[in-house]
Amino acid sequence: MKVVGGPASGLLASRLAEHMNAELLQCEFKEFPDGEVYARVVDEITDEHVAVVQSTPTNTDIIYLLQLLDACQAAKKITAVIPYFGYARQDKQFQPGEALSSRAIARAIRADETYVINIHNDNVLGYFTPPAANLDAAPLIGEYIKTAGIDNPIIIGPDGGAEELAEKVAEKADAEYDVLEKTRISSEEVEIKPKKLSANNRNIVIVDDIISTGGTIAESAALLREQGANEVYVMCVHAVLAGNASEKLNAQVKEVISTDTIEQDISKISVAPLVADALG
Ligand code: R5P
């Protein structure tokens, strides 16, 4: 197998190539003055299996992915690895006439097989042809927590949607887990607190699939601190970090850590072993 890394996933592609003892092909990328972009795989592609690794946090990254898949057409087999698949939260038609954006983009992606990581909604997998496979980074986050020296943490999902992630992370980290739950006390008052456990005097790791604006996590961290939590850490799979998300979070928590599905300064957990295992 040979590995091609797009501009959003260059580091992960090189880590993957190293894990798989595979050749990383050299690529060139540039942007024209009118905003159009250009991609070229410089090394020759012949009759072989190529994995194209490119997350799509921006519209431009979607174009680079399509270009790279096209540039690899001479390969015998093409695997698309899209560690972070953007638009996955636009996973259904909320209003009539609305574009089902995740489907529109998935339909444009042509590969023999496609892997994504912790996609926001499993329904999106079926929009790919053939259907994409979803890899789970939760055990990697759990392993990281185990070695991070955080004393007896509770793993907390900020809402019911993050319960499965919290459970799987906790299982690997040998920790307790919970989710925040909203209870209406009166017409004016809503209480938000962990469903089963008390945060008082406990170290907390809030886990979520995506941090976008940081609003969900900043609010959760502030509440948990009000409820007596000691140190609050945040770990996520996809650190989109839109706008001033980092500042918002840093004001509330001790540390924010992510995987490298989107390459950020806080990407301390690599998904390379997970992808390498899947590609065999
Ligand atoms: C929502 O369902 C997701 O799991 C995340 O909680 C959400 O996307 C986070 O968004 P933000 O960082 O903008 O609050």
CSV table of C-alpha atoms and ligand atoms in Angstrom, one decimal:
chain,number,residue,atom,x,y,z
A,1,MET,CA,0.0,0.0,0.0
A,2,LYS,CA,1.0,3.6,-0.6
A,3,VAL,CA,-0.2,6.6,1.4
A,4,VAL,CA,-1.2,10.0,0.0
A,5,GLY,CA,-1.8,12.8,2.6
A,6,GLY,CA,-3.9,15.8,1.8
A,7,PRO,CA,-3.1,19.3,3.2
A,8,ALA,CA,-5.4,18.8,6.2
A,9,SER,CA,-3.9,15.5,7.2
A,10,GLY,CA,-0.3,15.6,6.2
A,11,LEU,CA,1.0,14.7,9.7
A,12,LEU,CA,-1.5,11.9,10.2
A,13,ALA,CA,-0.7,10.5,6.7
A,14,SER,CA,3.0,10.3,7.6
A,15,ARG,CA,2.3,8.7,10.9
A,16,LEU,CA,0.0,6.2,9.2
A,17,ALA,CA,2.7,5.4,6.6
A,18,GLU,CA,5.2,4.8,9.4
A,19,HIS,CA,2.8,2.5,11.2
A,20,MET,CA,2.1,0.5,8.1
A,21,ASN,CA,5.7,0.6,6.8
A,22,ALA,CA,4.2,2.0,3.6
A,23,GLU,CA,5.6,4.6,1.2
A,24,LEU,CA,4.3,8.2,1.6
A,25,LEU,CA,3.9,9.7,-1.8
A,26,GLN,CA,5.0,13.2,-2.4
A,27,CYS,CA,2.3,15.7,-3.3
A,28,GLU,CA,2.1,19.4,-4.3
A,29,PHE,CA,-0.7,21.7,-3.4
A,30,LYS,CA,-1.3,25.3,-4.3
A,31,GLU,CA,-4.0,27.9,-4.4
A,32,PHE,CA,-4.6,30.2,-7.4
A,33,PRO,CA,-5.4,33.9,-7.0
A,34,ASP,CA,-9.1,33.3,-7.7
A,35,GLY,CA,-9.3,30.8,-4.9
A,36,GLU,CA,-9.3,27.7,-7.0
A,37,VAL,CA,-6.9,25.0,-5.6
A,38,TYR,CA,-4.6,22.5,-7.3
A,39,ALA,CA,-3.3,19.1,-6.2
A,40,ARG,CA,-0.8,16.8,-7.7
A,41,VAL,CA,0.6,13.5,-6.6
A,42,VAL,CA,4.2,13.9,-7.8
A,43,ASP,CA,5.3,10.2,-7.4
A,44,GLU,CA,4.1,7.8,-10.0
A,45,ILE,CA,1.0,5.7,-9.2
A,46,THR,CA,0.7,2.4,-11.0
A,47,ASP,CA,-1.2,-0.7,-10.4
A,48,GLU,CA,-1.3,-0.6,-6.5
A,49,HIS,CA,-3.5,0.1,-3.5
A,50,VAL,CA,-3.4,3.8,-2.4
A,51,ALA,CA,-4.9,5.2,0.8
A,52,VAL,CA,-5.8,8.9,0.4
A,53,VAL,CA,-5.9,10.6,3.9
A,54,GLN,CA,-7.6,13.9,4.0
A,55,SER,CA,-10.0,15.4,6.6
A,56,THR,CA,-12.5,17.9,5.5
A,57,PRO,CA,-12.9,20.6,8.1
A,58,THR,CA,-13.2,23.3,5.4
A,59,ASN,CA,-14.8,23.6,2.0
A,60,THR,CA,-11.3,23.8,0.4
A,61,ASP,CA,-10.3,20.6,2.1
A,62,ILE,CA,-13.3,18.9,0.4
A,63,ILE,CA,-12.0,20.0,-3.0
A,64,TYR,CA,-8.5,18.8,-2.2
A,65,LEU,CA,-9.9,15.4,-1.2
A,66,LEU,CA,-11.8,15.1,-4.5
A,67,GLN,CA,-8.8,16.2,-6.5
A,68,LEU,CA,-6.5,13.6,-4.7
A,69,LEU,CA,-9.0,10.8,-5.3
A,70,ASP,CA,-9.1,11.8,-9.0
A,71,ALA,CA,-5.3,12.1,-9.2
A,72,CYS,CA,-5.0,8.5,-7.9
A,73,GLN,CA,-7.3,7.0,-10.6
A,74,ALA,CA,-4.6,4.8,-12.0
A,75,ALA,CA,-4.4,2.8,-8.7
A,76,LYS,CA,-5.7,-0.7,-8.5
A,77,LYS,CA,-7.6,0.1,-5.3
A,78,ILE,CA,-8.3,3.5,-3.7
A,79,THR,CA,-9.2,3.8,0.0
A,80,ALA,CA,-10.4,7.2,1.2
A,81,VAL,CA,-9.6,7.9,4.8
A,82,ILE,CA,-11.5,10.9,5.9
A,83,PRO,CA,-10.6,11.1,9.6
A,84,TYR,CA,-12.9,14.1,10.2
A,85,PHE,CA,-15.8,14.3,7.8
A,86,GLY,CA,-17.2,17.8,7.9
A,87,TYR,CA,-20.9,18.5,7.3
A,88,ALA,CA,-21.8,15.3,9.2
A,89,ARG,CA,-24.0,17.3,11.6
A,90,GLN,CA,-26.1,18.2,8.5
A,91,ASP,CA,-27.3,14.6,8.6
A,92,LYS,CA,-31.0,15.0,7.9
A,93,GLN,CA,-33.5,17.4,6.2
A,94,PHE,CA,-34.6,19.7,9.1
A,95,GLN,CA,-36.9,21.7,6.7
A,96,PRO,CA,-38.4,20.9,3.3
A,97,GLY,CA,-36.3,21.9,0.4
A,98,GLU,CA,-33.1,21.9,2.4
A,99,ALA,CA,-29.9,20.3,1.0
A,100,LEU,CA,-28.9,17.2,2.9
A,101,SER,CA,-25.3,18.4,2.9
A,102,SER,CA,-23.6,15.3,4.2
A,103,ARG,CA,-25.3,13.2,1.5
A,104,ALA,CA,-24.4,15.7,-1.2
A,105,ILE,CA,-20.7,15.5,-0.3
A,106,ALA,CA,-20.6,11.8,0.3
A,107,ARG,CA,-22.1,11.2,-3.1
A,108,ALA,CA,-19.2,13.1,-4.7
A,109,ILE,CA,-16.6,11.0,-3.1
A,110,ARG,CA,-15.6,8.1,-5.3
A,111,ALA,CA,-13.4,5.4,-3.7
A,112,ASP,CA,-13.4,1.6,-3.5
A,113,GLU,CA,-13.7,1.9,0.3
A,114,THR,CA,-14.0,4.8,2.7
A,115,TYR,CA,-13.1,5.1,6.4
A,116,VAL,CA,-14.2,7.9,8.7
A,117,ILE,CA,-13.7,8.3,12.5
A,118,ASN,CA,-16.4,8.9,15.1
A,119,ILE,CA,-18.8,10.3,12.5
A,120,HIS,CA,-21.5,12.4,14.2
A,121,ASN,CA,-24.4,10.3,13.0
A,122,ASP,CA,-24.1,6.7,11.7
A,123,ASN,CA,-26.8,7.4,9.1
A,124,VAL,CA,-24.2,9.4,7.1
A,125,LEU,CA,-22.2,6.2,6.5
A,126,GLY,CA,-24.9,5.0,4.1
A,127,TYR,CA,-24.7,8.1,1.9
A,128,PHE,CA,-21.3,6.8,0.6
A,129,THR,CA,-21.1,4.2,-2.2
A,130,PRO,CA,-20.1,1.7,-1.0
A,131,PRO,CA,-21.1,2.6,2.6
A,132,ALA,CA,-18.3,4.0,4.7
A,133,ALA,CA,-16.9,2.3,7.7
A,134,ASN,CA,-16.7,4.2,11.0
A,135,LEU,CA,-13.7,3.8,13.3
A,136,ASP,CA,-13.9,4.5,17.0
A,137,ALA,CA,-11.2,6.6,18.7
A,138,ALA,CA,-12.7,6.2,22.2
A,139,PRO,CA,-10.3,3.5,23.3
A,140,LEU,CA,-7.3,5.7,22.3
A,141,ILE,CA,-8.7,8.5,24.4
A,142,GLY,CA,-9.3,6.1,27.3
A,143,GLU,CA,-5.7,4.8,27.1
A,144,TYR,CA,-4.4,8.4,27.1
A,145,ILE,CA,-6.4,9.2,30.2
A,146,LYS,CA,-5.0,6.2,32.0
A,147,THR,CA,-1.4,7.4,31.5
A,148,ALA,CA,-2.1,11.1,32.0
A,149,GLY,CA,-1.8,11.0,35.8
A,150,ILE,CA,-5.4,12.3,36.4
A,151,ASP,CA,-6.4,11.0,39.9
A,152,ASN,CA,-9.7,9.0,39.9
A,153,PRO,CA,-11.5,11.0,37.2
A,154,ILE,CA,-15.2,10.8,36.2
A,155,ILE,CA,-15.6,10.8,32.4
A,156,ILE,CA,-18.6,13.0,31.6
A,157,GLY,CA,-20.5,13.5,28.3
A,158,PRO,CA,-22.0,16.9,28.0
A,159,ASP,CA,-25.3,15.5,26.8
A,160,GLY,CA,-27.1,12.2,26.1
A,161,GLY,CA,-25.6,12.1,22.6
A,162,ALA,CA,-22.1,11.7,24.2
A,163,GLU,CA,-23.1,8.9,26.5
A,164,GLU,CA,-21.8,6.1,24.4
A,165,LEU,CA,-18.5,7.9,23.8
A,166,ALA,CA,-18.2,8.6,27.6
A,167,GLU,CA,-18.9,4.9,28.4
A,168,LYS,CA,-16.3,3.6,25.9
A,169,VAL,CA,-13.6,6.0,27.0
A,170,ALA,CA,-14.3,5.2,30.7
A,171,GLU,CA,-14.1,1.4,30.0
A,172,LYS,CA,-10.6,1.8,28.6
A,173,ALA,CA,-9.6,4.3,31.3
A,174,ASP,CA,-10.9,2.1,34.2
A,175,ALA,CA,-13.0,5.1,35.3
A,176,GLU,CA,-16.6,5.9,36.2
A,177,TYR,CA,-18.7,7.8,33.6
A,178,ASP,CA,-21.8,9.9,33.5
A,179,VAL,CA,-23.6,12.5,31.3
A,180,LEU,CA,-25.0,15.8,32.1
A,181,GLU,CA,-28.8,15.9,32.4
A,182,LYS,CA,-31.2,18.8,32.3
A,183,THR,CA,-34.1,18.7,34.8
A,184,ARG,CA,-36.8,21.4,34.7
A,185,ILE,CA,-37.3,22.6,38.3
A,186,SER,CA,-39.9,25.2,37.5
A,187,SER,CA,-41.0,27.2,34.5
A,188,GLU,CA,-38.0,29.5,35.1
A,189,GLU,CA,-35.4,27.2,36.5
A,190,VAL,CA,-33.5,24.3,34.8
A,191,GLU,CA,-30.9,22.3,36.7
A,192,ILE,CA,-28.1,20.7,34.8
A,193,LYS,CA,-26.0,18.1,36.6
A,194,PRO,CA,-24.5,14.6,36.2
A,195,LYS,CA,-27.2,12.0,36.0
A,196,LYS,CA,-25.8,9.6,38.6
A,197,LEU,CA,-22.6,10.9,40.2
A,198,SER,CA,-21.6,13.9,42.1
A,199,ALA,CA,-18.9,16.1,40.6
A,200,ASN,CA,-18.0,17.5,44.1
A,201,ASN,CA,-14.3,17.1,44.9
A,202,ARG,CA,-13.7,14.9,41.8
A,203,ASN,CA,-11.5,15.4,38.8
A,204,ILE,CA,-13.5,15.5,35.6
A,205,VAL,CA,-12.7,14.6,32.0
A,206,ILE,CA,-15.5,16.0,29.7
A,207,VAL,CA,-15.5,14.0,26.4
A,208,ASP,CA,-17.3,14.9,23.2
A,209,ASP,CA,-17.0,13.9,19.5
A,210,ILE,CA,-16.7,17.5,18.2
A,211,ILE,CA,-15.6,20.8,19.7
A,212,SER,CA,-16.7,23.5,17.3
A,213,THR,CA,-17.5,26.9,18.9
A,214,GLY,CA,-16.6,25.4,22.3
A,215,GLY,CA,-19.9,26.6,23.7
A,216,THR,CA,-21.2,23.2,24.8
A,217,ILE,CA,-18.0,22.3,26.7
A,218,ALA,CA,-17.4,25.7,28.2
A,219,GLU,CA,-20.9,25.7,29.6
A,220,SER,CA,-20.6,22.2,30.9
A,221,ALA,CA,-17.2,22.9,32.5
A,222,ALA,CA,-18.5,26.0,34.2
A,223,LEU,CA,-21.4,24.1,35.7
A,224,LEU,CA,-19.2,21.2,36.9
A,225,ARG,CA,-16.9,23.7,38.6
A,226,GLU,CA,-19.9,25.4,40.3
A,227,GLN,CA,-20.8,21.9,41.6
A,228,GLY,CA,-17.4,21.5,43.3
A,229,ALA,CA,-15.3,19.7,40.6
A,230,ASN,CA,-11.6,19.8,41.1
A,231,GLU,CA,-9.6,19.8,37.9
A,232,VAL,CA,-11.6,19.8,34.7
A,233,TYR,CA,-10.0,18.4,31.5
A,234,VAL,CA,-11.6,18.2,28.1
A,235,MET,CA,-10.9,15.5,25.5
A,236,CYS,CA,-12.5,15.3,22.1
A,237,VAL,CA,-12.1,13.4,18.8
A,238,HIS,CA,-12.4,16.3,16.4
A,239,ALA,CA,-11.1,19.7,17.5
A,240,VAL,CA,-12.7,22.0,14.9
A,241,LEU,CA,-12.1,25.0,17.3
A,242,ALA,CA,-14.0,27.6,15.3
A,243,GLY,CA,-13.5,31.3,16.1
A,244,ASN,CA,-12.4,31.9,19.7
A,245,ALA,CA,-13.2,28.4,20.9
A,246,SER,CA,-9.7,27.9,22.4
A,247,GLU,CA,-9.9,31.0,24.5
A,248,LYS,CA,-13.4,30.2,25.7
A,249,LEU,CA,-12.3,26.7,26.8
A,250,ASN,CA,-9.0,27.8,28.3
A,251,ALA,CA,-10.8,30.2,30.7
A,252,GLN,CA,-12.8,27.2,32.1
A,253,VAL,CA,-10.6,24.1,32.0
A,254,LYS,CA,-7.1,22.9,32.9
A,255,GLU,CA,-6.3,21.3,29.6
A,256,VAL,CA,-8.0,20.5,26.2
A,257,ILE,CA,-6.7,17.5,24.3
A,258,SER,CA,-7.8,16.1,21.0
A,259,THR,CA,-6.9,13.4,18.5
A,260,ASP,CA,-5.1,14.3,15.2
A,261,THR,CA,-8.2,13.8,13.0
A,262,ILE,CA,-7.9,17.6,12.7
A,263,GLU,CA,-4.3,18.7,13.2
A,264,GLN,CA,-4.1,21.2,16.1
A,265,ASP,CA,-1.5,22.1,18.7
A,266,ILE,CA,-3.6,20.1,21.2
A,267,SER,CA,-3.7,16.9,19.1
A,268,LYS,CA,-1.8,14.7,21.5
A,269,ILE,CA,-3.6,11.5,20.7
A,270,SER,CA,-2.9,10.0,17.2
A,271,VAL,CA,-5.5,7.9,15.4
A,272,ALA,CA,-2.7,6.5,13.2
A,273,PRO,CA,-2.7,3.0,15.0
A,274,LEU,CA,-6.5,2.9,14.6
A,275,VAL,CA,-6.4,3.5,10.9
A,276,ALA,CA,-3.4,1.3,10.4
A,277,ASP,CA,-5.3,-1.6,12.1
A,278,ALA,CA,-8.4,-1.1,9.9
A,279,LEU,CA,-6.3,-0.9,6.7
A,280,GLY,CA,-4.5,-4.1,7.8
B,1,R5P,C1,-23.4,18.0,19.1
B,1,R5P,O1,-24.3,17.2,19.0
B,1,R5P,C2,-21.9,17.6,19.1
B,1,R5P,O2,-21.8,16.3,19.7
B,1,R5P,C3,-21.1,18.6,19.9
B,1,R5P,O3,-21.5,18.6,21.2
B,1,R5P,C4,-21.3,19.9,19.3
B,1,R5P,O4,-21.1,19.9,17.9
B,1,R5P,C5,-20.3,20.9,19.9
B,1,R5P,O5,-20.5,22.2,19.3
B,1,R5P,P1,-20.0,23.5,20.0
B,1,R5P,O6,-18.5,23.3,20.3
B,1,R5P,O7,-20.2,24.5,19.0
B,1,R5P,O8,-20.8,23.7,21.2
